Short mmCIF file of C-alpha atoms and ligand atoms in Angstrom, two decimals:
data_model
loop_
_atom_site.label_atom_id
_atom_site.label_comp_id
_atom_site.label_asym_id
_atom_site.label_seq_id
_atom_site.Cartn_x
_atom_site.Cartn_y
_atom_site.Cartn_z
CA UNK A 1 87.28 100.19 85.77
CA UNK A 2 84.82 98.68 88.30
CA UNK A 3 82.05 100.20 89.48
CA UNK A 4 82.17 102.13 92.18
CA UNK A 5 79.32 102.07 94.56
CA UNK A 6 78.92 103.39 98.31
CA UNK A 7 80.37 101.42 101.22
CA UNK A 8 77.94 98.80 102.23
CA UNK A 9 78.22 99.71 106.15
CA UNK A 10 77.30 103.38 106.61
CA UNK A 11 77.45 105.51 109.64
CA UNK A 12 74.27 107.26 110.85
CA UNK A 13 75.27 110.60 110.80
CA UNK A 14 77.97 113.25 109.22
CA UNK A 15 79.17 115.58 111.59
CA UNK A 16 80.85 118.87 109.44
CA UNK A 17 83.83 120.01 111.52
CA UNK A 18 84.40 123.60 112.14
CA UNK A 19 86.64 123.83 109.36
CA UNK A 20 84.93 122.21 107.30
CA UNK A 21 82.08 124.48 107.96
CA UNK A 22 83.74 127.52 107.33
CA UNK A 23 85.31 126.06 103.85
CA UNK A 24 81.78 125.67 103.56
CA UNK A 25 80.33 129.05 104.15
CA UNK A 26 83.14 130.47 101.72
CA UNK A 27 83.43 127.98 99.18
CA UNK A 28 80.09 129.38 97.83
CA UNK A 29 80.71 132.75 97.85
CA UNK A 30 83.33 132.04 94.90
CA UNK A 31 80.58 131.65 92.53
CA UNK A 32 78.09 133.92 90.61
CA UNK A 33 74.28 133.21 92.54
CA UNK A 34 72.44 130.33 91.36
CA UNK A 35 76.06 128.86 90.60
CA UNK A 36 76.55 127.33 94.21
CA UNK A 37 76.32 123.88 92.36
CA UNK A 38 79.74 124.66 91.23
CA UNK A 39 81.10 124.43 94.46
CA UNK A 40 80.44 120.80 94.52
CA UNK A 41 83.87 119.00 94.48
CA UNK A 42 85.80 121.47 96.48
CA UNK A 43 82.91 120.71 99.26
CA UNK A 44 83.68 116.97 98.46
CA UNK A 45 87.15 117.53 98.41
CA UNK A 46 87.40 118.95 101.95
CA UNK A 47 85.02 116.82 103.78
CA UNK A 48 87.42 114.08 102.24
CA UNK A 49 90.18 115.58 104.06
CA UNK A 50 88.51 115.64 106.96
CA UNK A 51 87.14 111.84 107.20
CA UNK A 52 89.17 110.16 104.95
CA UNK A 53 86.41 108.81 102.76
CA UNK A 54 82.69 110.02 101.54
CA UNK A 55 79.61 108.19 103.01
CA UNK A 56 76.50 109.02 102.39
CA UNK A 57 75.65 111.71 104.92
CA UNK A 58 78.01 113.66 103.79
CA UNK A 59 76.78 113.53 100.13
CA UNK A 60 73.07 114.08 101.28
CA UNK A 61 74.71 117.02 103.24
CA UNK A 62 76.62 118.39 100.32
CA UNK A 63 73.10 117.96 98.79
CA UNK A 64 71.25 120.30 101.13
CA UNK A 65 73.94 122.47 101.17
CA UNK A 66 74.42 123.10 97.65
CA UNK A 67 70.62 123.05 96.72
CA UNK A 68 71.77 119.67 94.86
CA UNK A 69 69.53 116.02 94.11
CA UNK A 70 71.45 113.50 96.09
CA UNK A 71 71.62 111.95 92.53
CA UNK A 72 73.82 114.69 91.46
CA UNK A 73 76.25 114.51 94.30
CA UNK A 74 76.49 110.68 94.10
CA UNK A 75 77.52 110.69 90.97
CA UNK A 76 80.15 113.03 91.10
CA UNK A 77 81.39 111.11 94.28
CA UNK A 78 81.68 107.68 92.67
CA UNK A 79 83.37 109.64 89.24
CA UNK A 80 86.01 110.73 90.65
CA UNK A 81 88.08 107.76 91.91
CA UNK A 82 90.02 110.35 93.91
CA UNK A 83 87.37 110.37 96.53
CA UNK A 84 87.39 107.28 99.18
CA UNK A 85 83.89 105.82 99.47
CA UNK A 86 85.06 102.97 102.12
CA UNK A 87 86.66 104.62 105.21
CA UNK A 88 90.67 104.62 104.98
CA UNK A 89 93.46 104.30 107.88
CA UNK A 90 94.83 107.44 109.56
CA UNK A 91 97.61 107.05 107.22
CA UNK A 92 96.51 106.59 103.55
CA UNK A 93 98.67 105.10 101.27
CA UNK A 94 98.42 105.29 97.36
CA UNK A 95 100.29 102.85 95.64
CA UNK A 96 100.95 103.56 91.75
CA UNK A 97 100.90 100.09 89.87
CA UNK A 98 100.79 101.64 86.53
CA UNK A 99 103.74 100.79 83.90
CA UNK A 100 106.82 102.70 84.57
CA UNK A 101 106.18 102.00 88.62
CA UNK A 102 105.37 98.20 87.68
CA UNK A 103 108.65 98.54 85.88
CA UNK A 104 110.66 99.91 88.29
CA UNK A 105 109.53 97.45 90.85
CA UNK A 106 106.30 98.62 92.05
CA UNK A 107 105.31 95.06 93.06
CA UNK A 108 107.56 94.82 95.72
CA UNK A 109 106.14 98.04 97.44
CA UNK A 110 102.65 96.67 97.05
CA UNK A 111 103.86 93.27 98.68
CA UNK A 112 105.07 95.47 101.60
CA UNK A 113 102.08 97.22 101.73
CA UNK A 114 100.39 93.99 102.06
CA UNK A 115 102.83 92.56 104.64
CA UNK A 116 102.97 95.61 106.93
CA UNK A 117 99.14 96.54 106.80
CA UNK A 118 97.22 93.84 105.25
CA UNK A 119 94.65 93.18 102.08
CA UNK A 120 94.39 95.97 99.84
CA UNK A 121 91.10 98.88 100.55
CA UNK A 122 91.23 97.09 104.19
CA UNK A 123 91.53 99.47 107.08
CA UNK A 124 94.54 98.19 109.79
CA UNK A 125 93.12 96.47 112.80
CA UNK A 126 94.25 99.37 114.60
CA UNK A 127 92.62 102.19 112.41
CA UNK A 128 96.14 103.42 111.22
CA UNK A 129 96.69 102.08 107.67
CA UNK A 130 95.23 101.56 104.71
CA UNK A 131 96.29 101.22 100.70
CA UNK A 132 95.00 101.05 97.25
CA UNK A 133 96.69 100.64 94.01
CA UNK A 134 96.33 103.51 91.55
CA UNK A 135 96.98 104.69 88.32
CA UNK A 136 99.94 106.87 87.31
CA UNK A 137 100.47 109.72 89.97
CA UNK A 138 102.30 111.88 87.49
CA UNK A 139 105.47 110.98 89.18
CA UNK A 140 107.38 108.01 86.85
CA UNK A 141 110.80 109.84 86.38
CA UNK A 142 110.64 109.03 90.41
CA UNK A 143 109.08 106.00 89.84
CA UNK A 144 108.13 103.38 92.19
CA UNK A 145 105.64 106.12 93.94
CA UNK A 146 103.29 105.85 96.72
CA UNK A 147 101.36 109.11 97.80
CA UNK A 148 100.05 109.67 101.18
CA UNK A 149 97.31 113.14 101.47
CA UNK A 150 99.48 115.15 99.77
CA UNK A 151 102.63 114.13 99.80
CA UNK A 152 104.82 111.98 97.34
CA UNK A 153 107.39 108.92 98.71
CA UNK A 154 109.70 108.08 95.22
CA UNK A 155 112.08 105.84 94.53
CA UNK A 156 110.58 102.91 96.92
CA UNK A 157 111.35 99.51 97.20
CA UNK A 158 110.49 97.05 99.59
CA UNK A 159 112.88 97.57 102.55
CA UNK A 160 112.16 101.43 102.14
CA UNK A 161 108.77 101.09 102.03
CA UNK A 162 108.60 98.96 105.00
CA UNK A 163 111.15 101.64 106.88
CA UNK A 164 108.56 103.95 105.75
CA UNK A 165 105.00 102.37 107.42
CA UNK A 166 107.46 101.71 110.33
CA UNK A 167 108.27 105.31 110.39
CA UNK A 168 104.93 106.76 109.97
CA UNK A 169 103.54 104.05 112.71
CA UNK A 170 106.16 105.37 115.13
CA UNK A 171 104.29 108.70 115.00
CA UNK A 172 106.94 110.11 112.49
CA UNK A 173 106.40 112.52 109.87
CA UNK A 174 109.15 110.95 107.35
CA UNK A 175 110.71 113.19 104.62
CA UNK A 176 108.75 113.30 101.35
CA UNK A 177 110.33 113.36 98.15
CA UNK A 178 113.66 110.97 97.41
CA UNK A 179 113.91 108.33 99.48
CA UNK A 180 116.96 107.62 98.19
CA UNK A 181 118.23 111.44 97.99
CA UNK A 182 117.70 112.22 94.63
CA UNK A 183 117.44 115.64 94.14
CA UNK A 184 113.97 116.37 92.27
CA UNK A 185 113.97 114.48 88.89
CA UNK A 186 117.68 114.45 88.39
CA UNK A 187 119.68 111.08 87.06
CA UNK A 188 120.59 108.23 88.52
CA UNK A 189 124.16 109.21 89.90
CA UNK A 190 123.22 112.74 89.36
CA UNK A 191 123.42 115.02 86.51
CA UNK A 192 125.40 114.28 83.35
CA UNK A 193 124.78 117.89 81.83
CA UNK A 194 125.30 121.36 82.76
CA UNK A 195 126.99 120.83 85.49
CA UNK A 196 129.30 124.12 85.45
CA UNK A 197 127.48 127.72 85.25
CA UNK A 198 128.17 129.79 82.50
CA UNK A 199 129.64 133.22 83.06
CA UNK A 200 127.44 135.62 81.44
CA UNK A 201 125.52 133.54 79.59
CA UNK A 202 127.89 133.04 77.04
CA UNK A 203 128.42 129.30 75.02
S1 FES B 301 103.55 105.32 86.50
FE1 FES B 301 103.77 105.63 88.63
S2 FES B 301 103.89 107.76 88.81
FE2 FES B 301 103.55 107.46 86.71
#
């Protein structure tokens, strides 16, 4: 793994929004006193949520607020290759490369990643869109996977993950799950077993 360092082009200021601030003001209060350190990633966590990425006002913020060295909260930043340090499109797109995905034709929903929004870690000219490759998302029974804030798109190829960035350009909030209307983590054709209910429970 590379090493991750902060974005080269910072902005001059973090500005907490309410809800962040709130998160804040609670967050804390779930620990013992003198354990406020411990409140360190969730604080990370949300301010990710809000911006998209952590720069480094944020993490001297997180600092003050937590009673923390800036050293501390910059290395817990660049551990955790969850959290952006280069600022991501409105729509963030995790692309899982690893084996079963790669398998399963994950290289065809990177190249329309890469045809519909550009180089990889490179923000859309128009702010929107923005994608990284990833390691397993926990999700290969579904496999290819990209994930997007919370939410998991399985099943992709490239035509579906082109209708997909089309979709979500168009101001769409596409279905997650299936794109192919699997149900869950069920076969290929659907299920093969236990198809018919048992009365009673019995063989
Ligand atoms: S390998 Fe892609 S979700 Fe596990």
């Amino acid at each position: 793994m590379s090493t991750r360092r902060l974005h080269p082009i910072q902005p001059e200021a973090f500005v907490p929004s309410d809800v962040t601030l709130a998160f804040a003001e609670s967050v804390v209060k779930r620990y013992p006193p003198g354990r406020q350190q411990s409140a360190v990633v969730p604080l990370l966590w949300k301010i990710h949520e809000q911006d998209g990425w952590i720069c480094e006002k944020a993490i001297e913020w997180v600092g003050e607020r937590l009673g923390m060295a800036k050293m501390r909260v910059l290395e817990i930043a660049t551990f955790y290759t969850m959290f952006n340090l280069a600022p991501a499109g409105t729509h963030f797109l995790q692309v899982c490369t690893t084996t079963p995905c790669m398998l399963a034709g994950s290289d065809a929903v990177v190249a329309a990643c890469k045809k519909m929004i550009g180089p990889e870690g490179q923000v859309r000219a128009d702010g929107k869109f923005s994608y990284i490759e990833v390691e397993c998302l926990g999700a290969c029974v579904n496999a290819p996977v990209i994930q997007i804030r919370s939410d998991f798109y399985e099943d992709l190829d490239g035509p579906r993950t082109e209708a997909l960035i089309a979709a979500l350009d168009r101001g769409e909030t596409p279905k997650p799950g299936s794109s192919i209307g699997r149900h869950s983590s069920e076969p290929l054709g659907g299920p093969t077993t236990l198809t018919a209910a048992t009365a009673g429970g019995d063989d």
